[in-house]
C-alpha positions as protocol buffer text, in pm:
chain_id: "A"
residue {
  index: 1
  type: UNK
  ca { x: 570 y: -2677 z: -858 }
}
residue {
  index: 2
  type: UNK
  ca { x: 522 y: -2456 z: -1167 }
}
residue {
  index: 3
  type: UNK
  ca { x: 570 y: -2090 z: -985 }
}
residue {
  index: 4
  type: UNK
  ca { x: 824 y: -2166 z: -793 }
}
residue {
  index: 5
  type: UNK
  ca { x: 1171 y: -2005 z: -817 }
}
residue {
  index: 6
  type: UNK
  ca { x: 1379 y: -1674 z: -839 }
}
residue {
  index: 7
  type: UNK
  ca { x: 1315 y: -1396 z: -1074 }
}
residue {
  index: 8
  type: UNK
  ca { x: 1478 y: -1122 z: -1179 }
}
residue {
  index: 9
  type: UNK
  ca { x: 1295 y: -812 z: -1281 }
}
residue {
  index: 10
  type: UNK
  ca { x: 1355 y: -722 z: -1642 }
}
residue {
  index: 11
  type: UNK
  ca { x: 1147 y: -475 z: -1707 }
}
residue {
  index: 12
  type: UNK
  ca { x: 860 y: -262 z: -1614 }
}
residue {
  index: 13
  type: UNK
  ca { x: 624 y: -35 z: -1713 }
}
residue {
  index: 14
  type: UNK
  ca { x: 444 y: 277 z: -1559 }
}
residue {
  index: 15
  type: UNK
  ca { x: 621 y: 270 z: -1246 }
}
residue {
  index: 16
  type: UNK
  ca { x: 637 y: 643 z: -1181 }
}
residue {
  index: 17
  type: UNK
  ca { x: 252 y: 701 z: -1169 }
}
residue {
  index: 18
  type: UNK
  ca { x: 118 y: 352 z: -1044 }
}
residue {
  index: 19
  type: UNK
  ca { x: 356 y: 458 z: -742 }
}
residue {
  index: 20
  type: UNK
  ca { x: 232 y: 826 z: -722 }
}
residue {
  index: 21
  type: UNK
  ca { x: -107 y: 685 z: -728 }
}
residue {
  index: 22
  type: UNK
  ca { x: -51 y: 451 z: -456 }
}
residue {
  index: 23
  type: UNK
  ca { x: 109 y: 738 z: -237 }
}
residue {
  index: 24
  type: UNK
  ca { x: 441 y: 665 z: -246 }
}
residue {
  index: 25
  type: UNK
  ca { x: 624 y: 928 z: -152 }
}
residue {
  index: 26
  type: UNK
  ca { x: 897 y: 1103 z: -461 }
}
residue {
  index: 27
  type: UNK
  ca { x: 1213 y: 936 z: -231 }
}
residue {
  index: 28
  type: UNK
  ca { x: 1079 y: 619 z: -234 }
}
residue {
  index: 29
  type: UNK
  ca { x: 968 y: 669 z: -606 }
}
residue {
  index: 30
  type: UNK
  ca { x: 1342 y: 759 z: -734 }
}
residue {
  index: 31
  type: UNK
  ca { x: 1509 y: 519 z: -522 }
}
residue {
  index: 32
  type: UNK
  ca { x: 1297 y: 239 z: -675 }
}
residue {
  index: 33
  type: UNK
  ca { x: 1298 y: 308 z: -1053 }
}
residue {
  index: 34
  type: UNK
  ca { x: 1674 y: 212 z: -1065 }
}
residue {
  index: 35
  type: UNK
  ca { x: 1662 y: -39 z: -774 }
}
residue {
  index: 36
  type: UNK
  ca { x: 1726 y: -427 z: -887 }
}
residue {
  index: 37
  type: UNK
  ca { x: 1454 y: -671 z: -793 }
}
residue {
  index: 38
  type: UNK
  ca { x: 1455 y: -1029 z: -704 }
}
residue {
  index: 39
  type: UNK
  ca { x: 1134 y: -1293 z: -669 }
}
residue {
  index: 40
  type: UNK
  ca { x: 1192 y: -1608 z: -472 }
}
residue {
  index: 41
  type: UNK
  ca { x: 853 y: -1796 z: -474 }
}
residue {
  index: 42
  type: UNK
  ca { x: 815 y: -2114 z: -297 }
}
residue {
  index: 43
  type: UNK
  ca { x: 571 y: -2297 z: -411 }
}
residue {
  index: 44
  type: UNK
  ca { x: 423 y: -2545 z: -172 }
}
residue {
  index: 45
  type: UNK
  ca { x: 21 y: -2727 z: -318 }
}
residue {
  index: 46
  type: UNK
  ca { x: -206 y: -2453 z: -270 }
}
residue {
  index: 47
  type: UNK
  ca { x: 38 y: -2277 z: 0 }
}
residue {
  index: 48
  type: UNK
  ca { x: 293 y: -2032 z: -142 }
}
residue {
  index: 49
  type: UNK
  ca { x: 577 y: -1741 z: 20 }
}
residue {
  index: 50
  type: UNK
  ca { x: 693 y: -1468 z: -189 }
}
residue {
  index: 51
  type: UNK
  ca { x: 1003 y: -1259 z: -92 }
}
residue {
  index: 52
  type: UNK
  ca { x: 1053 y: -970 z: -313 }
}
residue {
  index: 53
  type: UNK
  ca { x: 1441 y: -822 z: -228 }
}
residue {
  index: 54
  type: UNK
  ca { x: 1444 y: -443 z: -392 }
}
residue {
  index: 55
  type: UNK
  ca { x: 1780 y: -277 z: -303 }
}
residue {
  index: 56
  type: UNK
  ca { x: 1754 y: -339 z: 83 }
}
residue {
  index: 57
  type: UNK
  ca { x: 1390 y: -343 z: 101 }
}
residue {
  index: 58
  type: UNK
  ca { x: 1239 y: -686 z: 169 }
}
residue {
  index: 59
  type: UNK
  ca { x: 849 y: -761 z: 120 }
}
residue {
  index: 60
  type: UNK
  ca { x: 708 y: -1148 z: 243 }
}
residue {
  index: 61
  type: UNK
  ca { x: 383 y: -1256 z: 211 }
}
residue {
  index: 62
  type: UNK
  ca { x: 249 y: -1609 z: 278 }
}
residue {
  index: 63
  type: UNK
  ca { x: -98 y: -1728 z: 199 }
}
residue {
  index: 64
  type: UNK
  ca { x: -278 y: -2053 z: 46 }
}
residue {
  index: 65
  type: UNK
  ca { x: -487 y: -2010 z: -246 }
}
residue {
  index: 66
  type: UNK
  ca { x: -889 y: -1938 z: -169 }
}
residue {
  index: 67
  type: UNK
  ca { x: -817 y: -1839 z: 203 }
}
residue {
  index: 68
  type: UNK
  ca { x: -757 y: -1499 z: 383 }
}
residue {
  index: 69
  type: UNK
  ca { x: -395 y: -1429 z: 480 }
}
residue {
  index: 70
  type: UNK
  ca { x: -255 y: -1080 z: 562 }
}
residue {
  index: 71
  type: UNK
  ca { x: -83 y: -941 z: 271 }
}
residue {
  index: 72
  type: UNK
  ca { x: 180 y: -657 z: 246 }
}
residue {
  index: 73
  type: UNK
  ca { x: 105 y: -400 z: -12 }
}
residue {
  index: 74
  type: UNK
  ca { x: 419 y: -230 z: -223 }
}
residue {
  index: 75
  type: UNK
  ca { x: 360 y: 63 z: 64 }
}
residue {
  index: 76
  type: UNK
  ca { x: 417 y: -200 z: 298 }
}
residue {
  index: 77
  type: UNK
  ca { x: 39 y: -187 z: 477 }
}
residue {
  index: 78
  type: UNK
  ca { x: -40 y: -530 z: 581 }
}
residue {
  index: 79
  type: UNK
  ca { x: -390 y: -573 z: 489 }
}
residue {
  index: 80
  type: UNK
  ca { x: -662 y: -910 z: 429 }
}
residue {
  index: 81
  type: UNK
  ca { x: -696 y: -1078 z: 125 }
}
residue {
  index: 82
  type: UNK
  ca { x: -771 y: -1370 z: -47 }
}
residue {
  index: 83
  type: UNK
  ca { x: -587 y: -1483 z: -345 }
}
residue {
  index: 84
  type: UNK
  ca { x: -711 y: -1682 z: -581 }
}
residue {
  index: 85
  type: UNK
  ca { x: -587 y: -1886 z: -861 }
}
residue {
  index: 86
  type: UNK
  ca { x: -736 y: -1910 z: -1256 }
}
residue {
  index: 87
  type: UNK
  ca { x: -623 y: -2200 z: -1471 }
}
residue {
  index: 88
  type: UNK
  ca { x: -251 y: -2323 z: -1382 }
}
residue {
  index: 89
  type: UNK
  ca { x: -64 y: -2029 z: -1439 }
}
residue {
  index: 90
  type: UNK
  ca { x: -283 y: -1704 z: -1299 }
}
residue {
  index: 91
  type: UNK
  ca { x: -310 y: -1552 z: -948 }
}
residue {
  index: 92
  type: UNK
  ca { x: -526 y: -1294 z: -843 }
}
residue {
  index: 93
  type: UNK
  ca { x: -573 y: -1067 z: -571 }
}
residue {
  index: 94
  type: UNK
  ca { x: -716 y: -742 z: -454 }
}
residue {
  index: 95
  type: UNK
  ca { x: -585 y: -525 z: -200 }
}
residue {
  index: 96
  type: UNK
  ca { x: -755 y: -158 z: -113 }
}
residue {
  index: 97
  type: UNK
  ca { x: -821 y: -91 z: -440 }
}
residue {
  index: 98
  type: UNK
  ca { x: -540 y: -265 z: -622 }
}
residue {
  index: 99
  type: UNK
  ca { x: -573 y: -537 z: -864 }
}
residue {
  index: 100
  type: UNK
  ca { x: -259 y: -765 z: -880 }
}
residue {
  index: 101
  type: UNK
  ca { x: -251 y: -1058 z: -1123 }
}
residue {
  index: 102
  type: UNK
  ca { x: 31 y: -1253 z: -1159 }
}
residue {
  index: 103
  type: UNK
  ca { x: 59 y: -1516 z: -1462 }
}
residue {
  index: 104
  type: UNK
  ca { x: 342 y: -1764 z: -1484 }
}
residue {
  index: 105
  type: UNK
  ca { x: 461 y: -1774 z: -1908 }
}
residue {
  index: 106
  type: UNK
  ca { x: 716 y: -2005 z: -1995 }
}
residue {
  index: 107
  type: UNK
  ca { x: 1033 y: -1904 z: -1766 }
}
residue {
  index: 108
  type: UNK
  ca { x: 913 y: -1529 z: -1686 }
}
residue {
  index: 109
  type: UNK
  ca { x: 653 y: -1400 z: -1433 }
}
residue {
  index: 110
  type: UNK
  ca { x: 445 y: -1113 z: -1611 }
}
residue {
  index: 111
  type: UNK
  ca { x: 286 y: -911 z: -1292 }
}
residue {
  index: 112
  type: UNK
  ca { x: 41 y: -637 z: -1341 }
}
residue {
  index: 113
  type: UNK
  ca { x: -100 y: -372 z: -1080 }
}
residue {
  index: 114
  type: UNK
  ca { x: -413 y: -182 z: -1161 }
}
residue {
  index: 115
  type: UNK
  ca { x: -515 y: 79 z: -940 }
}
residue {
  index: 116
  type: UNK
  ca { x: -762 y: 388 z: -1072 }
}
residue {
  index: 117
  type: UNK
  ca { x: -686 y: 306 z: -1440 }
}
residue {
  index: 118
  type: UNK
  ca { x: -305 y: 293 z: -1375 }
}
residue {
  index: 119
  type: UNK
  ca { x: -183 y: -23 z: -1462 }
}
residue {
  index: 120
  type: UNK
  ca { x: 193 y: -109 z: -1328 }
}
residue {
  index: 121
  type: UNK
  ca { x: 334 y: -385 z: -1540 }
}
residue {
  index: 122
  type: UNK
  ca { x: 653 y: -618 z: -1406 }
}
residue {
  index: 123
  type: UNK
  ca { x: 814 y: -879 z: -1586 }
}
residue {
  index: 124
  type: UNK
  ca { x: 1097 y: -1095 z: -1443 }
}
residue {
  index: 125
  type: UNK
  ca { x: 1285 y: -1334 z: -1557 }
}
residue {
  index: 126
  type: UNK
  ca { x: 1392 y: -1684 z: -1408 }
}
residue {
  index: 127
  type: UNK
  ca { x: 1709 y: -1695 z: -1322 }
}
């Protein structure tokens, strides 16, 4: 299956205020900015599980594309949402207010968040 895998983030952009804007508290914020992360998706059809590991915070979420599933957000509020896929490469969600597309391209995963203007851009690598 094409997304599945581990990743390693490589980079990312606007952290700091994507995370502010989200309420995130400064801790959380400072711990994170250095913290290494690691995506295992499993890939499964139309059924997938992410586990992102940051330092010794662990984040799951389960769901099947086009049907609701209770999603953790990066504060780790578990809320409904649908994801949805565009093309073979491109899922989409929205939680509360935040826009999350994820696009498989080549061997890296290129996620962005959007929330009030603020876009939060990750980009891991396959390892």
């Amino acid at each position: 299956m094409a997304f599945s895998g581990k990743y390693e983030l490589e980079s990312h952009e606007n952290f700091e205020p994507f995370m502010k804007a989200i309420g995130l508290p400064d801790e959380m914020i400072e711990k994170g900015k250095e913290a290494k992360s690691i995506s295992e998706i499993v890939q499964n059809g139309n059924s997938f599980k992410v586990t992102v590991t940051t330092g010794t915070k662990v984040l799951v979420n389960e769901f099947t594309i086009g049907e609701e599933a209770e999603l953790q957000t990066p504060t780790g509020e578990k809320i409904k949402g649908v994801v949805t896929k565009e093309g073979e490469n491109k899922l989409k969600v929205n939680l509360k207010g935040i826009e999350s597309v994820t696009e498989l391209c080549g061997d890296k995963i290129i996620n962005t968040m959007t929330v009030r203007g603020i876009a939060y851009k990750r980009i891991s690598k396959r390892i």
